[in-house]
Coordinates of N, CA and C in Angstrom, one line a residue:
M730 N 94.1 114.4 89.7 CA 94.9 113.5 88.9 C 94.9 112.1 89.6
A731 N 94.5 111.1 89.0 CA 94.5 109.7 89.5 C 95.2 108.8 88.6
G732 N 95.8 107.8 89.1 CA 96.5 106.8 88.3 C 97.9 106.6 88.8
F733 N 98.7 105.8 88.1 CA 100.0 105.5 88.5 C 100.9 105.4 87.3
C734 N 102.2 105.9 87.4 CA 103.2 105.7 86.4 C 104.5 105.5 87.0
R735 N 105.5 105.1 86.3 CA 106.8 104.8 86.8 C 107.4 106.0 87.5
E736 N 107.1 107.2 87.0 CA 107.7 108.5 87.6 C 107.2 108.7 89.0
D737 N 106.1 108.0 89.4 CA 105.6 108.2 90.8 C 106.4 107.5 91.8
I738 N 107.3 106.7 91.4 CA 108.1 105.9 92.4 C 109.3 106.8 92.8
L739 N 109.3 107.1 94.1 CA 110.4 108.0 94.7 C 111.6 107.2 95.1
M740 N 111.4 105.9 95.4 CA 112.6 105.0 95.8 C 112.1 103.6 95.7
E741 N 113.0 102.7 95.2 CA 112.7 101.3 95.2 C 114.0 100.5 95.4
D742 N 114.0 99.5 96.3 CA 115.1 98.6 96.4 C 114.5 97.2 96.7
N743 N 115.2 96.3 97.2 CA 114.7 94.9 97.5 C 113.7 94.9 98.6
D744 N 113.7 95.9 99.5 CA 112.9 95.9 100.7 C 111.7 96.8 100.6
I745 N 111.8 98.0 100.0 CA 110.7 99.0 100.1 C 110.4 99.6 98.7
L746 N 109.2 100.1 98.6 CA 108.8 100.9 97.5 C 108.1 102.1 98.0
V747 N 108.7 103.3 97.7 CA 108.1 104.6 98.1 C 107.5 105.3 97.0
V748 N 106.2 105.7 97.1 CA 105.4 106.1 96.0 C 104.7 107.4 96.3
H749 N 104.6 108.3 95.3 CA 103.7 109.5 95.4 C 102.3 109.1 94.9
K750 N 101.4 108.9 95.8 CA 100.0 108.6 95.4 C 99.2 109.9 95.1
H751 N 98.5 109.8 93.9 CA 97.8 111.0 93.5 C 96.4 111.0 94.1
A752 N 95.8 112.1 94.3 CA 94.4 112.2 94.7 C 93.5 111.6 93.8
G753 N 92.5 110.9 94.3 CA 91.5 110.2 93.5 C 91.7 108.7 93.3
M754 N 92.9 108.2 93.7 CA 93.2 106.8 93.5 C 93.2 106.1 94.9
A755 N 92.4 105.1 95.0 CA 92.3 104.3 96.2 C 93.6 103.5 96.5
V756 N 94.0 103.4 97.7 CA 95.2 102.5 98.0 C 94.8 101.1 97.9
Q757 N 93.7 100.7 98.3 CA 93.2 99.3 98.2 C 91.7 99.3 98.0
N758 N 91.2 98.2 97.5 CA 89.8 97.9 97.4 C 89.0 99.0 96.6
A759 N 89.5 99.3 95.4 CA 88.9 100.3 94.6 C 87.5 99.7 94.1
R760 N 86.6 100.6 93.7 CA 85.3 100.2 93.2 C 85.5 99.3 91.9
M761 N 84.5 98.5 91.6 CA 84.5 97.6 90.5 C 84.9 98.5 89.2
G762 N 85.8 98.0 88.4 CA 86.2 98.6 87.2 C 87.3 99.7 87.4
Q763 N 87.7 99.9 88.7 CA 88.8 100.9 88.9 C 90.0 100.2 89.4
M764 N 91.2 100.8 89.1 CA 92.4 100.2 89.6 C 92.8 100.9 90.8
D765 N 93.2 100.2 91.8 CA 93.8 100.8 93.1 C 95.3 100.7 93.0
L766 N 95.9 101.5 93.9 CA 97.4 101.6 93.9 C 98.1 100.3 94.2
E767 N 97.5 99.5 95.1 CA 98.1 98.2 95.5 C 98.2 97.3 94.3
H768 N 97.2 97.2 93.5 CA 97.2 96.3 92.3 C 98.0 96.9 91.2
A769 N 98.0 98.2 91.1 CA 98.9 98.9 90.1 C 100.3 98.6 90.3
L770 N 100.7 98.6 91.6 CA 102.1 98.3 92.0 C 102.4 96.8 91.8
L771 N 101.5 96.0 92.1 CA 101.7 94.5 91.9 C 101.9 94.2 90.4
N772 N 101.1 94.9 89.5 CA 101.3 94.7 88.1 C 102.7 95.2 87.7
Y773 N 103.1 96.3 88.2 CA 104.4 96.9 87.9 C 105.5 95.9 88.3
L774 N 105.4 95.3 89.5 CA 106.4 94.4 90.0 C 106.4 93.1 89.2
A775 N 105.2 92.7 88.8 CA 105.2 91.4 88.0 C 105.8 91.7 86.6
K776 N 105.6 92.8 86.0 CA 106.2 93.1 84.7 C 107.7 93.2 84.8
Q777 N 108.1 93.8 85.9 CA 109.6 94.0 86.2 C 110.2 92.6 86.4
A778 N 109.5 91.7 87.1 CA 110.1 90.3 87.2 C 110.2 89.6 85.9
R779 N 109.2 89.7 85.1 CA 109.2 89.1 83.7 C 110.3 89.6 82.9
A780 N 110.5 90.9 83.0 CA 111.6 91.5 82.2 C 113.0 91.0 82.6
E781 N 113.1 90.7 83.9 CA 114.4 90.3 84.5 C 114.7 88.8 84.2
T782 N 113.6 88.0 83.9 CA 113.8 86.6 83.5 C 113.1 86.3 82.2
P783 N 113.5 86.9 81.1 CA 112.8 86.7 79.8 C 112.8 85.2 79.4
G784 N 111.7 84.8 78.9 CA 111.6 83.4 78.4 C 111.2 82.4 79.4
Q785 N 111.1 82.9 80.7 CA 110.7 82.0 81.8 C 109.3 82.3 82.3
A786 N 108.4 81.3 82.4 CA 107.1 81.6 82.9 C 107.1 81.9 84.4
R787 N 106.4 82.9 84.8 CA 106.4 83.3 86.2 C 104.9 83.4 86.6
T788 N 104.5 82.5 87.5 CA 103.2 82.5 88.0 C 103.1 83.0 89.4
Q789 N 104.2 83.2 90.1 CA 104.2 83.6 91.5 C 103.8 85.1 91.6
I790 N 102.9 85.5 92.4 CA 102.5 86.9 92.6 C 103.5 87.6 93.5
P791 N 104.0 88.7 93.1 CA 105.0 89.4 93.9 C 104.5 89.8 95.3
Y792 N 105.4 89.8 96.3 CA 105.0 90.2 97.6 C 104.9 91.7 97.7
L793 N 103.8 92.3 98.3 CA 103.7 93.7 98.5 C 102.8 93.9 99.7
A794 N 103.3 94.6 100.7 CA 102.4 94.8 101.9 C 102.1 96.3 102.0
V795 N 100.9 96.6 102.3 CA 100.4 98.0 102.6 C 100.8 98.3 104.0
V796 N 101.7 99.3 104.2 CA 102.2 99.6 105.5 C 101.3 100.7 106.2
H797 N 100.8 101.7 105.5 CA 99.9 102.7 105.9 C 99.1 103.2 104.8
R798 N 98.1 103.9 105.0 CA 97.1 104.3 104.0 C 96.8 105.8 103.9
L799 N 96.3 106.2 102.8 CA 95.7 107.5 102.6 C 94.4 107.4 102.0
D800 N 93.4 108.2 102.5 CA 92.1 108.2 101.9 C 92.1 108.5 100.4
Q801 N 91.2 108.0 99.7 CA 91.2 108.1 98.2 C 91.3 109.6 97.8
P802 N 90.7 110.6 98.4 CA 90.8 112.0 97.9 C 92.1 112.6 98.3
V803 N 93.0 111.9 99.1 CA 94.2 112.5 99.6 C 95.4 112.1 98.8
E804 N 96.3 113.0 98.5 CA 97.5 112.7 97.8 C 98.7 112.7 98.8
G805 N 99.8 112.1 98.4 CA 101.0 112.1 99.3 C 101.9 110.9 99.2
V806 N 102.8 110.9 100.1 CA 103.9 109.8 100.1 C 103.4 108.6 100.9
L807 N 103.6 107.4 100.3 CA 103.4 106.2 100.9 C 104.5 105.2 100.7
V808 N 104.8 104.4 101.8 CA 105.8 103.3 101.6 C 105.1 102.0 101.7
F809 N 105.6 101.1 100.8 CA 105.1 99.7 100.8 C 106.3 98.8 101.0
A810 N 106.0 97.6 101.6 CA 107.1 96.6 101.9 C 107.1 95.6 100.9
K811 N 108.3 95.1 100.5 CA 108.4 94.1 99.4 C 108.8 92.7 100.0
N812 N 108.8 92.6 101.3 CA 109.0 91.3 101.9 C 108.5 91.3 103.3
K813 N 108.3 90.2 103.9 CA 107.7 90.1 105.3 C 108.5 90.8 106.4
D814 N 109.8 90.6 106.3 CA 110.7 91.2 107.3 C 110.5 92.7 107.3
A815 N 110.5 93.3 106.1 CA 110.4 94.8 106.0 C 109.0 95.2 106.4
A816 N 108.0 94.4 106.1 CA 106.6 94.8 106.5 C 106.5 94.8 108.0
G817 N 107.1 93.9 108.7 CA 107.0 93.8 110.2 C 107.8 95.0 110.8
K818 N 108.9 95.3 110.3 CA 109.7 96.4 110.9 C 109.1 97.8 110.6
L819 N 108.6 98.0 109.4 CA 107.9 99.2 109.1 C 106.6 99.4 109.9
G820 N 105.9 98.3 110.0 CA 104.7 98.3 110.8 C 104.9 98.7 112.3
R821 N 106.1 98.3 112.8 CA 106.4 98.7 114.2 C 106.7 100.2 114.2
Q822 N 107.4 100.7 113.2 CA 107.6 102.1 113.1 C 106.4 103.0 113.1
V823 N 105.3 102.5 112.5 CA 104.1 103.2 112.5 C 103.5 103.2 113.9
K824 N 103.5 102.0 114.5 CA 102.9 101.9 115.9 C 103.7 102.7 116.9
D825 N 105.0 102.7 116.9 CA 105.8 103.4 117.9 C 106.1 104.9 117.6
G826 N 105.6 105.3 116.4 CA 105.7 106.7 116.1 C 107.1 107.1 115.5
T827 N 108.0 106.2 115.3 CA 109.3 106.6 114.7 C 109.2 106.8 113.2
M828 N 108.1 106.4 112.6 CA 107.8 106.8 111.2 C 107.1 108.2 111.3
K829 N 107.7 109.2 110.8 CA 107.2 110.6 110.9 C 106.4 111.0 109.6
K830 N 105.2 111.5 109.8 CA 104.4 112.0 108.7 C 104.0 113.4 108.9
E831 N 104.2 114.2 107.8 CA 103.9 115.6 107.9 C 102.9 115.9 106.8
Y832 N 101.8 116.7 107.1 CA 100.8 117.0 106.1 C 100.7 118.5 105.9
L833 N 100.3 118.9 104.7 CA 99.9 120.2 104.4 C 98.4 120.3 104.1
V834 N 97.7 121.3 104.6 CA 96.3 121.5 104.3 C 96.1 123.0 104.0
V835 N 95.0 123.2 103.3 CA 94.5 124.5 103.2 C 93.1 124.5 103.8
C836 N 92.9 125.3 104.8 CA 91.5 125.2 105.4 C 90.8 126.6 105.2
E837 N 89.5 126.5 105.4 CA 88.7 127.8 105.3 C 88.8 128.6 106.5
G838 N 88.9 129.9 106.4 CA 89.0 130.7 107.6 C 90.4 131.1 107.8
K839 N 90.6 132.2 108.6 CA 91.9 132.7 108.9 C 92.3 132.4 110.3
I840 N 93.3 131.4 110.5 CA 93.7 131.0 111.8 C 94.7 132.1 112.3
K841 N 94.5 132.7 113.4 CA 95.3 133.8 113.9 C 96.4 133.3 114.9
K842 N 96.2 132.1 115.5 CA 97.2 131.7 116.5 C 98.5 131.3 115.7
Q843 N 99.6 131.8 116.3 CA 100.9 131.5 115.7 C 101.7 130.5 116.5
G844 N 102.8 129.9 116.0 CA 103.5 128.9 116.7 C 102.9 127.6 116.7
V845 N 103.4 126.6 117.3 CA 102.9 125.2 117.3 C 101.7 125.2 118.2
Q846 N 100.6 124.7 117.7 CA 99.3 124.6 118.5 C 98.9 123.1 118.5
K847 N 98.0 122.7 119.3 CA 97.6 121.3 119.4 C 96.0 121.2 119.5
F848 N 95.5 120.2 118.8 CA 94.1 119.8 119.0 C 94.1 118.4 119.7
E849 N 93.3 118.3 120.8 CA 93.1 117.0 121.5 C 91.6 116.8 121.6
D850 N 91.1 115.8 120.9 CA 89.6 115.5 120.9 C 89.5 114.0 121.0
F851 N 88.2 113.6 121.2 CA 87.8 112.2 121.2 C 86.9 112.0 120.0
L852 N 87.2 111.0 119.2 CA 86.4 110.8 118.0 C 85.7 109.4 118.0
V853 N 84.6 109.3 117.3 CA 84.0 108.1 117.1 C 83.6 108.0 115.6
K854 N 83.8 106.8 115.1 CA 83.5 106.5 113.6 C 82.2 106.0 113.4
D855 N 81.5 106.5 112.4 CA 80.2 105.9 111.9 C 80.5 105.2 110.6
G856 N 80.5 103.9 110.7 CA 80.8 103.1 109.5 C 79.8 103.2 108.4
R857 N 78.5 103.4 108.8 CA 77.4 103.5 107.8 C 77.6 104.7 106.9
S858 N 78.0 105.8 107.4 CA 78.2 107.1 106.6 C 79.7 107.3 106.3
N859 N 80.6 106.4 106.8 CA 82.0 106.6 106.6 C 82.5 108.0 107.0
T860 N 82.0 108.4 108.2 CA 82.4 109.7 108.8 C 82.8 109.5 110.2
S861 N 83.5 110.4 110.8 CA 83.8 110.5 112.2 C 83.4 111.8 112.8
R862 N 83.2 111.8 114.1 CA 82.8 113.1 114.7 C 83.4 113.2 116.1
V863 N 83.5 114.4 116.6 CA 84.0 114.7 117.9 C 82.9 114.4 118.9
I864 N 83.2 113.7 120.0 CA 82.3 113.4 121.1 C 82.9 113.7 122.4
Q865 N 82.1 113.5 123.5 CA 82.6 113.7 124.8 C 83.5 112.6 125.3
P866 N 84.6 112.9 126.1 CA 85.4 111.8 126.6 C 84.6 110.9 127.4
G867 N 85.0 109.6 127.4 CA 84.2 108.6 128.1 C 83.1 108.0 127.4
T868 N 82.7 108.5 126.2 CA 81.7 107.9 125.4 C 82.1 106.6 124.9
A869 N 81.2 105.6 124.8 CA 81.6 104.3 124.3 C 82.2 104.4 122.9
E870 N 83.3 103.6 122.7 CA 84.0 103.5 121.4 C 84.8 104.8 121.1
A871 N 84.8 105.8 122.0 CA 85.6 107.0 121.7 C 87.1 106.7 121.7
K872 N 87.8 107.4 120.8 CA 89.3 107.2 120.7 C 89.9 108.6 120.7
K873 N 90.9 108.8 121.5 CA 91.6 110.0 121.6 C 92.3 110.4 120.3
A874 N 92.2 111.6 119.9 CA 92.9 112.1 118.6 C 93.7 113.3 119.0
V875 N 95.0 113.2 118.6 CA 95.9 114.3 118.9 C 96.7 114.7 117.7
L876 N 96.8 116.0 117.4 CA 97.7 116.5 116.4 C 98.2 117.8 116.8
E877 N 99.4 118.2 116.2 CA 100.0 119.5 116.3 C 100.0 120.2 115.0
Y878 N 99.8 121.5 115.0 CA 99.7 122.2 113.7 C 100.4 123.6 113.8
E879 N 100.8 124.1 112.7 CA 101.5 125.4 112.7 C 101.0 126.1 111.4
V880 N 100.6 127.4 111.6 CA 100.2 128.2 110.4 C 101.5 128.6 109.6
I881 N 101.4 128.3 108.3 CA 102.5 128.7 107.4 C 102.2 130.1 106.8
R882 N 101.0 130.3 106.3 CA 100.6 131.5 105.6 C 99.1 131.7 105.6
T883 N 98.6 132.9 105.6 CA 97.2 133.1 105.5 C 96.9 134.0 104.3
Q884 N 95.7 133.8 103.8 CA 95.1 134.7 102.8 C 93.9 135.3 103.4
E885 N 93.0 135.9 102.6 CA 91.9 136.6 103.1 C 91.0 135.7 103.9
N886 N 90.7 134.5 103.4 CA 89.8 133.6 104.1 C 90.3 132.2 104.0
R887 N 91.6 132.0 103.9 CA 92.2 130.7 103.8 C 93.5 130.6 104.6
T888 N 93.8 129.5 105.1 CA 95.1 129.3 105.9 C 95.8 128.1 105.4
L889 N 97.1 128.2 105.1 CA 97.9 127.1 104.8 C 98.6 126.6 106.1
V890 N 98.4 125.3 106.4 CA 98.8 124.8 107.7 C 99.7 123.5 107.5
R891 N 100.7 123.4 108.4 CA 101.5 122.2 108.5 C 101.1 121.4 109.7
I892 N 101.0 120.1 109.5 CA 100.4 119.2 110.6 C 101.3 118.0 110.8
H893 N 101.4 117.7 112.1 CA 102.1 116.5 112.6 C 101.0 115.7 113.4
L894 N 100.8 114.5 113.0 CA 99.8 113.6 113.7 C 100.4 112.9 114.9
G895 N 99.7 113.0 116.0 CA 100.1 112.2 117.2 C 99.4 110.9 117.2
T896 N 98.3 110.8 116.6 CA 97.5 109.6 116.5 C 97.0 109.5 115.0
G897 N 96.5 108.3 114.6 CA 96.1 108.1 113.3 C 94.6 107.6 113.2
R898 N 93.7 108.5 113.5 CA 92.3 108.1 113.6 C 91.7 108.4 112.2
H899 N 90.5 107.8 112.0 CA 89.7 107.9 110.8 C 89.4 109.3 110.5
H900 N 89.8 109.9 109.3 CA 89.5 111.2 108.9 C 89.9 112.3 110.0
Q901 N 90.9 112.0 110.7 CA 91.3 112.8 111.9 C 91.5 114.2 111.6
I902 N 92.4 114.5 110.6 CA 92.7 115.9 110.3 C 91.4 116.7 109.9
R903 N 90.6 116.0 109.0 CA 89.4 116.6 108.5 C 88.4 116.9 109.6
V904 N 88.2 116.0 110.5 CA 87.2 116.1 111.6 C 87.7 117.2 112.6
Q905 N 88.9 117.1 113.0 CA 89.4 118.1 114.0 C 89.4 119.5 113.6
F906 N 89.8 119.7 112.3 CA 89.8 121.1 111.8 C 88.4 121.6 111.6
S907 N 87.5 120.7 111.1 CA 86.1 121.1 111.0 C 85.5 121.5 112.3
H908 N 85.8 120.7 113.3 CA 85.2 120.9 114.6 C 85.7 122.2 115.2
A909 N 86.9 122.6 114.9 CA 87.5 123.9 115.4 C 87.0 125.1 114.6
G910 N 86.2 124.8 113.5 CA 85.6 125.9 112.7 C 86.4 126.2 111.5
Y911 N 87.4 125.3 111.1 CA 88.2 125.6 109.9 C 88.2 124.3 109.0
P912 N 87.1 124.0 108.4 CA 87.0 122.8 107.5 C 88.0 123.0 106.4
L913 N 88.5 121.8 105.9 CA 89.5 121.8 104.8 C 88.8 122.3 103.5
A914 N 89.4 123.1 102.7 CA 88.9 123.5 101.5 C 88.6 122.3 100.6
G915 N 87.4 122.3 100.0 CA 87.0 121.2 99.2 C 86.3 120.0 99.9
D916 N 86.3 120.1 101.2 CA 85.8 118.9 102.0 C 84.3 119.1 102.4
A917 N 83.4 118.9 101.4 CA 82.0 119.1 101.6 C 81.5 118.2 102.7
K918 N 82.1 117.0 102.8 CA 81.6 116.0 103.8 C 81.7 116.6 105.2
Y919 N 82.6 117.5 105.5 CA 82.8 118.0 106.8 C 82.6 119.6 106.8
G920 N 81.7 120.0 106.0 CA 81.2 121.4 106.1 C 81.9 122.5 105.4
A921 N 82.8 122.2 104.4 CA 83.5 123.2 103.6 C 82.5 123.9 102.7
K922 N 82.6 125.2 102.6 CA 81.8 126.0 101.6 C 82.4 125.9 100.2
E923 N 83.7 125.8 100.1 CA 84.4 125.8 98.8 C 84.3 124.3 98.3
R924 N 83.9 124.3 97.0 CA 83.9 123.0 96.3 C 85.2 122.8 95.5
G925 N 85.5 121.5 95.3 CA 86.7 121.2 94.5 C 87.4 120.0 95.2
S926 N 88.7 119.9 94.8 CA 89.5 118.8 95.4 C 89.8 119.1 96.8
L927 N 89.9 118.0 97.6 CA 90.3 118.1 99.0 C 91.7 118.6 99.2
A928 N 91.8 119.7 99.9 CA 93.1 120.3 100.1 C 93.9 119.7 101.2
L929 N 94.4 118.5 101.0 CA 95.1 117.7 102.0 C 96.2 116.9 101.3
C930 N 97.4 117.1 101.7 CA 98.5 116.3 101.1 C 99.5 115.8 102.2
A931 N 99.7 114.5 102.2 CA 100.8 113.9 103.0 C 102.1 114.2 102.4
H932 N 102.7 115.4 102.6 CA 103.8 115.8 101.7 C 105.1 115.4 102.1
H933 N 105.3 114.9 103.4 CA 106.6 114.5 103.9 C 106.5 113.3 104.7
L934 N 107.5 112.3 104.5 CA 107.6 111.1 105.2 C 109.0 110.8 105.6
E935 N 109.2 110.4 106.9 CA 110.5 110.0 107.3 C 110.4 108.6 108.0
L936 N 111.4 107.8 107.7 CA 111.4 106.4 108.2 C 112.8 105.9 108.3
K937 N 113.0 104.8 109.0 CA 114.3 104.1 109.0 C 114.2 102.9 108.0
H938 N 115.2 102.8 107.2 CA 115.2 101.7 106.3 C 115.2 100.4 107.1
P939 N 114.2 99.4 106.7 CA 114.1 98.2 107.5 C 115.3 97.3 107.6
R940 N 116.2 97.4 106.6 CA 117.4 96.6 106.6 C 118.6 97.3 107.1
T941 N 118.8 98.5 106.6 CA 120.1 99.2 106.9 C 120.0 100.1 108.1
G942 N 118.7 100.5 108.5 CA 118.6 101.4 109.6 C 118.8 102.8 109.3
K943 N 119.2 103.1 108.0 CA 119.4 104.5 107.6 C 118.1 105.3 107.6
R944 N 118.2 106.5 108.1 CA 117.1 107.4 108.1 C 116.8 108.0 106.7
L945 N 115.6 107.8 106.2 CA 115.2 108.2 104.9 C 114.2 109.3 105.0
S946 N 114.2 110.2 104.0 CA 113.3 111.4 104.0 C 112.8 111.6 102.6
F947 N 111.4 111.7 102.5 CA 110.8 111.9 101.2 C 109.8 113.1 101.2
T948 N 109.8 113.9 100.2 CA 108.9 115.1 100.2 C 108.3 115.2 98.8
V949 N 107.0 115.5 98.7 CA 106.4 115.8 97.4 C 105.7 117.2 97.5
K950 N 105.6 117.8 96.4 CA 104.9 119.1 96.3 C 103.4 118.9 96.0
P951 N 102.5 119.4 96.8 CA 101.1 119.2 96.5 C 100.7 119.6 95.1
E952 N 99.9 118.8 94.5 CA 99.4 119.1 93.1 C 98.2 119.9 93.0
G953 N 97.4 120.0 94.1 CA 96.1 120.7 94.1 C 96.3 122.2 93.8
E954 N 95.5 122.7 92.9 CA 95.6 124.1 92.5 C 95.5 125.1 93.7
I955 N 94.7 124.7 94.7 CA 94.5 125.7 95.8 C 95.8 125.9 96.6
F956 N 96.7 124.9 96.6 CA 98.0 125.1 97.2 C 98.9 126.1 96.5
H957 N 98.7 126.1 95.1 CA 99.5 127.0 94.3 C 99.4 128.4 94.6
S958 N 98.2 128.8 95.1 CA 97.9 130.2 95.4 C 98.8 130.8 96.6
F959 N 99.4 129.8 97.3 CA 100.2 130.2 98.5 C 101.7 130.3 98.1
V960 N 102.0 129.9 96.9 CA 103.4 129.9 96.5 C 103.9 131.3 96.1

């Protein structure tokens, strides 16, 4: 499911816009002829502004800052800033780790380890192929990648996993689980045998409101069919 509608907005005020992004929609820079989420939201805000001031011409483009991103095949919760002050404060939360993101994935294979586990690897990105891979520490341009995960449920040859990222590297979850022998279902780019939608959802987001400081929490249910088999 790709696209955007008013029902995808989880919260909106004068400072932030929290949205459920669907799989298949780019956050920014969509291909020619395709709408990305950033511009869909700008259109929404422009229409909202015109409705609030009927009869007055409005040529000013609404302010909207992308605070963090999800890859096009990934669904989940995103927060956007509606002014520069909010953008700066939310950006600092991303950098210092006070913005908490939790992911759900379905991977191929049966992970037997219980309790909270950790992956620590060094990754390097290949811009030409838009992929990343695990390499030896000390290699030029290598970046440390850390995540914690916990098995929620297993099936015959699949595992539902909850993930907390310690770092935010390119394709990090996909690369690290594939390297460990558990590629995400539907992720042909990183060795999955199962074809279909990428089984990765940024299902939970916690942040401090940039103006009030109140702790906010948002959760969405994964739409991918493969997740439904675990319910």
